[in-house]
Short mmCIF file of C-alpha atoms in Angstrom, two decimals:
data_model
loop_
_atom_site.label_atom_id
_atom_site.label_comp_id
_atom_site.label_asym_id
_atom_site.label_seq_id
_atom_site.Cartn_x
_atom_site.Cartn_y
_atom_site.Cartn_z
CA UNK T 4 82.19 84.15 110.73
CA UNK T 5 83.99 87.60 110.23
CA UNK T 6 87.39 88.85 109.12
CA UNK T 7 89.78 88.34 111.79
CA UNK T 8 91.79 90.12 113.87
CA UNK T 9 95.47 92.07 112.21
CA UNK T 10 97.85 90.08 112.24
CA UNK T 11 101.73 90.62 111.44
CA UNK T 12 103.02 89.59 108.61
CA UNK T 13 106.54 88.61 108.06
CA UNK T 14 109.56 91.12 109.25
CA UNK T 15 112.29 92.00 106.05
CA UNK T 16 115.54 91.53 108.47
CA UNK T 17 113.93 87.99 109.43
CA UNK T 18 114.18 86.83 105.93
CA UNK T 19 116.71 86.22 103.53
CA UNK T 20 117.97 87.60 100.17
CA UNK T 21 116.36 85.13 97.74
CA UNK T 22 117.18 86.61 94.43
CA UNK T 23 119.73 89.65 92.78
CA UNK T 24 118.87 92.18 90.66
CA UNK T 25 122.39 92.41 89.06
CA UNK T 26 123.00 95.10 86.55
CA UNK T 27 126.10 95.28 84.29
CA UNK T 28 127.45 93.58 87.18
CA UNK T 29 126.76 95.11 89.90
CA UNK T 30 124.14 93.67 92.55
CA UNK T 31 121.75 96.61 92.59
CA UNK T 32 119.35 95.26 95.03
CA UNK T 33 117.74 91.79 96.87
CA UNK T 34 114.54 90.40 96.90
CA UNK T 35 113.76 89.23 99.70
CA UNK T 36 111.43 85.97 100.73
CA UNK T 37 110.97 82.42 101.81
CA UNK T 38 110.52 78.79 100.01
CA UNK T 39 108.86 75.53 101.04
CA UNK T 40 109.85 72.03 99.11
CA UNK T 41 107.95 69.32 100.48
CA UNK T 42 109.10 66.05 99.76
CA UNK T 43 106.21 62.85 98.80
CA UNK T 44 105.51 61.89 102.14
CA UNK T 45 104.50 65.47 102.54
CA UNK T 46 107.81 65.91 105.03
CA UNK T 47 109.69 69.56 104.45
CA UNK T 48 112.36 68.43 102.08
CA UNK T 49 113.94 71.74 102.13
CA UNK T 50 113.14 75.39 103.15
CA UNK T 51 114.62 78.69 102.73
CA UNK T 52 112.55 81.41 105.16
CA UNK T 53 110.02 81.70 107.52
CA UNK T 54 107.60 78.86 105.70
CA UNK T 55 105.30 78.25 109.08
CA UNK T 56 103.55 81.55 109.67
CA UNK T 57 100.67 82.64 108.10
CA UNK T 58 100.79 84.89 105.29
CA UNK T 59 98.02 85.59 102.27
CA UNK T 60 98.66 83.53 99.42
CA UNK T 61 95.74 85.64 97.52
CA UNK T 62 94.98 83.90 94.26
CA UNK T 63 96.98 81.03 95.08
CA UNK T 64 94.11 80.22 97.21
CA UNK T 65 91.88 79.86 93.84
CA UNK T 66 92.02 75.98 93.58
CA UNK T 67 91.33 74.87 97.06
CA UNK T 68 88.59 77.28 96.63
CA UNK T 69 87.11 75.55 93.72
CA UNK T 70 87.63 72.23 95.50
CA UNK T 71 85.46 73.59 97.87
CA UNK T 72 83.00 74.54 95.29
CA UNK T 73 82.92 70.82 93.81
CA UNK T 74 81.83 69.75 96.98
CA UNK T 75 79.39 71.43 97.35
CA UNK T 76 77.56 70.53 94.09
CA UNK T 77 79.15 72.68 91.00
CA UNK T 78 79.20 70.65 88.17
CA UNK T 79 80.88 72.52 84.95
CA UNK T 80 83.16 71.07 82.35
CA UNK T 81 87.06 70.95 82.65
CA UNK T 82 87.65 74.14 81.18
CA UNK T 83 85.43 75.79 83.19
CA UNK T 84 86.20 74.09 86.11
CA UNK T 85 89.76 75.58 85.61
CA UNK T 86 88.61 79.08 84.85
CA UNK T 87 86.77 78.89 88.44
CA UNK T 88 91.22 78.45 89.84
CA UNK T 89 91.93 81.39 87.66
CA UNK T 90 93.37 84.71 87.75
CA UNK T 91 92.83 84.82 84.07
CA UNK T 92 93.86 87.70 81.35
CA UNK T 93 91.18 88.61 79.87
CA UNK T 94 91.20 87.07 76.26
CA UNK T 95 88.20 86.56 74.11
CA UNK T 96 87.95 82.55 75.41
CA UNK T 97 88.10 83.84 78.83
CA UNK T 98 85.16 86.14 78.89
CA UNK T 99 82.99 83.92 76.59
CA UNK T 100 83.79 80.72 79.60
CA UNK T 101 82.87 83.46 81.57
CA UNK T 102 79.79 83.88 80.41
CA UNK T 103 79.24 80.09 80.14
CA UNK T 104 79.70 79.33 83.34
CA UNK T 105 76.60 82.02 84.30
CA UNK T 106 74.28 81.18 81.99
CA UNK T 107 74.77 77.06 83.38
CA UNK T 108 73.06 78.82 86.05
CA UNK T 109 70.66 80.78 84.53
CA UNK T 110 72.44 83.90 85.37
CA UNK T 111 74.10 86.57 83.37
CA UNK T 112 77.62 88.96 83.99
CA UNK T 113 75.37 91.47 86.37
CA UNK T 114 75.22 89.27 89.02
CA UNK T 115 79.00 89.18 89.45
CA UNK T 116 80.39 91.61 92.51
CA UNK T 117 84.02 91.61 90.73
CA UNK T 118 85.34 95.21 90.93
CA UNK T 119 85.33 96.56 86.86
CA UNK T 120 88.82 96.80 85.15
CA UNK T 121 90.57 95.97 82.27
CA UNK T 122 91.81 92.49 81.05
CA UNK T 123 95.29 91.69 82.64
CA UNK T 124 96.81 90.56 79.23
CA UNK T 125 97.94 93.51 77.42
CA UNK T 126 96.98 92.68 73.65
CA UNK T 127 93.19 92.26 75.00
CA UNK T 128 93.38 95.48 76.64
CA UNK T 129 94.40 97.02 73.89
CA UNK T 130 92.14 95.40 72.30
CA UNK T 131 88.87 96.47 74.36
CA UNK T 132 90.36 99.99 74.38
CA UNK T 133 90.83 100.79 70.72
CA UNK T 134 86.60 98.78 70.78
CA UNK T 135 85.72 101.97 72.57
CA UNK T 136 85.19 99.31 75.49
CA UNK T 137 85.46 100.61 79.83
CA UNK T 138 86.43 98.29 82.54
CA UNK T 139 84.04 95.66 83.20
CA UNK T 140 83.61 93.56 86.07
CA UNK T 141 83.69 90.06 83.61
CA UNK T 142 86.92 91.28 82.47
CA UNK T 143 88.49 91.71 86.03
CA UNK T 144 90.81 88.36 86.48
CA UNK T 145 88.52 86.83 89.14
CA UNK T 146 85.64 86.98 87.35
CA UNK T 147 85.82 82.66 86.70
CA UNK T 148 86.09 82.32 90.49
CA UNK T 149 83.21 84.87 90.78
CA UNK T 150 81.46 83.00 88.40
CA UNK T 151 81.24 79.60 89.54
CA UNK T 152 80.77 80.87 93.40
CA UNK T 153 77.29 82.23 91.65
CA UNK T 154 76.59 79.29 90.23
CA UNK T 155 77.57 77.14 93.42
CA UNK T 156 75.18 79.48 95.19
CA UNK T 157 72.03 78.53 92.61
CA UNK T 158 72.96 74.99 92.70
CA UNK T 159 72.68 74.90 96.40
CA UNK T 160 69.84 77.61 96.42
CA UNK T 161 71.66 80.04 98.64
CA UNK T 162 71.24 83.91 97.62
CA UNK T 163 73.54 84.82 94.83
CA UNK T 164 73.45 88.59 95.71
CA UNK T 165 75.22 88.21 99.05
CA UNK T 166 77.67 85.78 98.13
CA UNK T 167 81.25 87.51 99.15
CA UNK T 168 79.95 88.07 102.55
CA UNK T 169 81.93 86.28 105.29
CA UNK T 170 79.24 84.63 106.89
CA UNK T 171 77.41 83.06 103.91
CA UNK T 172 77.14 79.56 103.84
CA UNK T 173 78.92 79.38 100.54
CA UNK T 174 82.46 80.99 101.92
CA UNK T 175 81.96 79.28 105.32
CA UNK T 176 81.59 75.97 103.72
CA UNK T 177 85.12 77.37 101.62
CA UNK T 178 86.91 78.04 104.92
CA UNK T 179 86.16 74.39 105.91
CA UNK T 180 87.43 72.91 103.03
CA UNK T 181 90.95 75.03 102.95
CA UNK T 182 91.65 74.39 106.81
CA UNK T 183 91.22 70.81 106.15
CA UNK T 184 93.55 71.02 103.07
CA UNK T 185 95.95 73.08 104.55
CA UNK T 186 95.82 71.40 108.04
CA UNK T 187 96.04 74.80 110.05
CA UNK T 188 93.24 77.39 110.78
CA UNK T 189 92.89 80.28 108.98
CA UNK T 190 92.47 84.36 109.63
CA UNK T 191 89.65 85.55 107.02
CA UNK T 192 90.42 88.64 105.28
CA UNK T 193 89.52 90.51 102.25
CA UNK T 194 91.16 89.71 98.66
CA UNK T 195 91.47 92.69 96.23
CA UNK T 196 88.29 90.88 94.25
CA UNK T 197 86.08 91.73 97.34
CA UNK T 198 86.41 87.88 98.31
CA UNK T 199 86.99 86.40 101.32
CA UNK T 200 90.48 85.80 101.30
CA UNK T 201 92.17 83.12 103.58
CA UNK T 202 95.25 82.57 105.08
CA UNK T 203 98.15 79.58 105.43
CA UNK T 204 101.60 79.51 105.90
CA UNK T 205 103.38 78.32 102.78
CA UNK T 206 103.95 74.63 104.51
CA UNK T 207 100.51 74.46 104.50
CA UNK T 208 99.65 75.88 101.51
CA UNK T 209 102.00 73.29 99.86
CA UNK T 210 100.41 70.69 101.89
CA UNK T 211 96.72 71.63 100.09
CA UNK T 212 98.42 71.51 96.70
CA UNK T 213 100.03 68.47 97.22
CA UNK T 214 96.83 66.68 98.20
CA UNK T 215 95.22 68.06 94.67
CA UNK T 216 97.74 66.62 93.18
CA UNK T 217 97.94 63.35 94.27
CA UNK T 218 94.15 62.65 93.84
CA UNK T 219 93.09 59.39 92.38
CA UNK T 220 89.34 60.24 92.73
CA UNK T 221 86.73 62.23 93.88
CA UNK T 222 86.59 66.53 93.82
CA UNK T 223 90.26 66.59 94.13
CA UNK T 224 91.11 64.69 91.04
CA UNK T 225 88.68 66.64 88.93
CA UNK T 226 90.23 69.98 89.69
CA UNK T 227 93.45 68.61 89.58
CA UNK T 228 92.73 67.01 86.09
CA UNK T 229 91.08 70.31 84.75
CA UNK T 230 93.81 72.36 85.48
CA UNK T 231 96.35 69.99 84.18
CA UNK T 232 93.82 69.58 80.88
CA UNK T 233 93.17 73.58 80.32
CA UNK T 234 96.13 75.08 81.83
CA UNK T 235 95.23 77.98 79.38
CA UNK T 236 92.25 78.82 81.27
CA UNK T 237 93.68 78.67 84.63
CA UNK T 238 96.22 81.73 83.07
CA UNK T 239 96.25 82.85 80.13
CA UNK T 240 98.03 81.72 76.70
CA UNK T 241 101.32 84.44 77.08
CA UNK T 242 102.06 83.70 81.06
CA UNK T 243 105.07 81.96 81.95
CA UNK T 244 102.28 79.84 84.41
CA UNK T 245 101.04 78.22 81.17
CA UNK T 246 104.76 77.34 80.07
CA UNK T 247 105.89 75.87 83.33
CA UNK T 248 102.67 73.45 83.48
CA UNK T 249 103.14 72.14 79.65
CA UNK T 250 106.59 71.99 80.84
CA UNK T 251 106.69 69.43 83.26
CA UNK T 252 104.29 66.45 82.99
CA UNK T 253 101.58 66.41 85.72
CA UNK T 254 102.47 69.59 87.37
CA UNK T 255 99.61 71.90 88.75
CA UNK T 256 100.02 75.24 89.72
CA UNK T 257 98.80 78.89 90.39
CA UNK T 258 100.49 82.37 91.40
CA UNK T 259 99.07 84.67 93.33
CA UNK T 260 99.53 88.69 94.05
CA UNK T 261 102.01 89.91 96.11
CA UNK T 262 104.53 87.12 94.54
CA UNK T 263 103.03 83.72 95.66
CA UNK T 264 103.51 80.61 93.68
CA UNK T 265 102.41 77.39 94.75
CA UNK T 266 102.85 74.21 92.52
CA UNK T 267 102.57 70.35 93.14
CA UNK T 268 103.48 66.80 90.98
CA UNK T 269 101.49 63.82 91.15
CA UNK T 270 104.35 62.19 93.46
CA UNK T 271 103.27 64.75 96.05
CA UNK T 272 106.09 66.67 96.33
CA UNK T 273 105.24 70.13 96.25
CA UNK T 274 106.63 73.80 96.59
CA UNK T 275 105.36 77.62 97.86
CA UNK T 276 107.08 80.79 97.70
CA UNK T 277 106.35 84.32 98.28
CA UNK T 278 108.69 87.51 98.62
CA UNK T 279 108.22 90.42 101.28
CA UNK T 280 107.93 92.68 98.31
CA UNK T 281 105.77 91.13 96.45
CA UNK T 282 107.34 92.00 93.13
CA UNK T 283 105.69 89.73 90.70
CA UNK T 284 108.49 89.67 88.47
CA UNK T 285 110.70 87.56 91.06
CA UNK T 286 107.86 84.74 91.30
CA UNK T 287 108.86 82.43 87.85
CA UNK T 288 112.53 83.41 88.82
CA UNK T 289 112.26 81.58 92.46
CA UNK T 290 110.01 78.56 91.01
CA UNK T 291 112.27 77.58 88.10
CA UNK T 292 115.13 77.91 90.95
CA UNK T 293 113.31 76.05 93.49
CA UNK T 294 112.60 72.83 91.07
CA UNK T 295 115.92 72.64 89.88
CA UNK T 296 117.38 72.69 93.26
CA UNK T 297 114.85 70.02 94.06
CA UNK T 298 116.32 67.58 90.76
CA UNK T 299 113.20 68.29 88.46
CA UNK T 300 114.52 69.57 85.51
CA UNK T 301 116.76 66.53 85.16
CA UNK T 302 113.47 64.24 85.10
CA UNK T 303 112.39 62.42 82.02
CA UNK T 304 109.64 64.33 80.03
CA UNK T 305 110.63 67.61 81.64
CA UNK T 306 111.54 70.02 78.88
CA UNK T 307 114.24 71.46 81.28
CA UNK T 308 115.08 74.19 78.77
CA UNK T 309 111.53 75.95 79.02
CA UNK T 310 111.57 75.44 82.75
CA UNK T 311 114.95 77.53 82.70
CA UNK T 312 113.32 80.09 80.14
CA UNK T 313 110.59 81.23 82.43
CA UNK T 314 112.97 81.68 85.20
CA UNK T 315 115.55 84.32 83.18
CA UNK T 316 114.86 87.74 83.55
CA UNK T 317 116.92 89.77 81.37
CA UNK T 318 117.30 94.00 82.47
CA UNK T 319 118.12 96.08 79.83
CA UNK T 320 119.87 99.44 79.15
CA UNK T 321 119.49 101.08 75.89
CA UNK T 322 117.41 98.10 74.45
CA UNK T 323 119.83 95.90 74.98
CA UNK T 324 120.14 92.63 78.00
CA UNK T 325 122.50 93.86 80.92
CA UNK T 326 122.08 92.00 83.75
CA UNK T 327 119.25 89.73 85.04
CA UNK T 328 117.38 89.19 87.93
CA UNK T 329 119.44 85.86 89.58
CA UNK T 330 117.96 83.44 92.12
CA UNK T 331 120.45 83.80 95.44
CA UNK T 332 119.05 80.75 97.98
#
């Protein structure tokens, strides 16, 4: 296997304004993007967008990619298993499942390939700046997925030191298990973590979470239950992903770069999203949008009011809220 061929990705004037930036009342500028609801029966209940052609839902990916790894023989506890979906920030509980995960398999934080940076949450930044600390590769927010592909590879005996490479049996067996998810064939390319990274339209990427979700037994249900169990671990415990899933009972998600968002319930109906800008600002604005439009927040046990919270965007000018970024689909 071996990174495919370039392929287009979506044209601006073929998709619609999705969401305002609206200062002191004037619309300043447009996001632009598209928006898959599937319905239970896995049916599109509604769309806004191009949601059939392929884009590169990045991190979103991380779940169906830890599926993957279940399959193939990792064995870790919950939290763990969710730190293998996550694009996490970098706090102290982070690293240390990190490092938990390795030494499972006998291995420690120089066998991970993760490029070295700093933790994505700012107060542990901070943190490992005023420690005197550098950028690390354990701190880089892949570093759980990293992790547990390691140990997947020493569970399975496969060479840990070649594990990102496209034609290892560990991220061939991966691209098996997301084109069966996803129900389309994907273009392999490379993810800013030096991953294979693969490809779905956001129909299909729905579809994959969707089938998580749903799971009564087997891999599915365990990642589906881990995330649902540590949602903590999966983010981090200041991200508006954490809110949304202790928001609304049953709900898994995960955001990706470049403004993806995919999320499912346990009634299958799921929802995807991505903007042509990829301003990650827009992504919690679009997802609290898209589940109201869809009747969720009116759903008993759904605390509507912190689903609306992570979907306001205030702007400010001297200090002070002006406008907001608006959801316009």
């Amino acid at each position: 296997m071996s990174a495919g061929p370039s392929v287009a990705g979506l044209p601006v004037p073929g998709l619609p304004v999705v969401a305002e930036i609206v200062r002191s009342g004037f619309v300043e500028g447009h996001h632009y993007g598209s928006i898959v609801a599937l319905a239970p029966d896995g049916s599109v209940d509604w769309s806004v967008g191009e949601v059939a052609a392929p884009v590169l839902p990045r991190s979103s990916n991380k779940p169906i990619q830890a599926l993957a790894m279940v399959e193939l023989g990792l064995d870790l506890p919950d939290d763990l298993l969710a730190l293998a979906c996550a694009s996490h920030s970098g706090e102290p509980f982070h690293v240390d499942g990190v490092r938990r995960t390795l030494a499972s398999a006998g291995l420690d934080e120089s066998a991970l390939r993760t490029p070295p940076d700093y933790p994505l949450d700012d107060t542990a930044r901070e943190a490992v700046i005023r420690a005197g600390g550098q950028k690390s590769p354990i701190l880089m927010n892949c570093s759980g997925k990293h992790a547990a592909m390691l140990a997947t590879c020493v569970a399975r005996g496969w060479d840990t030191e070649t594990y990102l490479e496209v034609d290892h049996p560990l991220q061939v067996a991966i691209v098996e298990t997301f084109e069966r998810l996803t129900g389309e064939p994907a273009t392999v390319a490379i993810d800013g973590c030096g991953a294979p990274l693969l490809s779905a339209s956001l129909t299909g990427l729905a579809r994959a979470f969707s089938a998580l979700a749903t799971a009564t037994g087997g891999p599915e249900q365990r990642i589906a239950e881990a995330i649902r169990r540590h949602p903590e671990f999966v983010s981090g415990t200041t991200r508006d992903e954490l809110t949304l899933h202790r928001a609304v009972p049953g709900l898994i998600g995960k955001a990706g770069a470049e403004s993806v968002y995919a999320v499912a319930l346990p009634d299958g109906r799921a929802w995807a999203l991505k903007t042509d800008d990829g301003a990650p600002r827009v992504r919690p604005v679009l997802m609290a949008e898209a589940l109201r439009r869809s009747g969720v927040l009116a759903e008993d046990g759904v605390d509507a009011d912190a689903v609306e919270g992570t979907g306001r965007l205030e702007l400010l000018g001297g200090g002070k809220p002006v406008g907001e970024i608006r959801a316009a689909f």
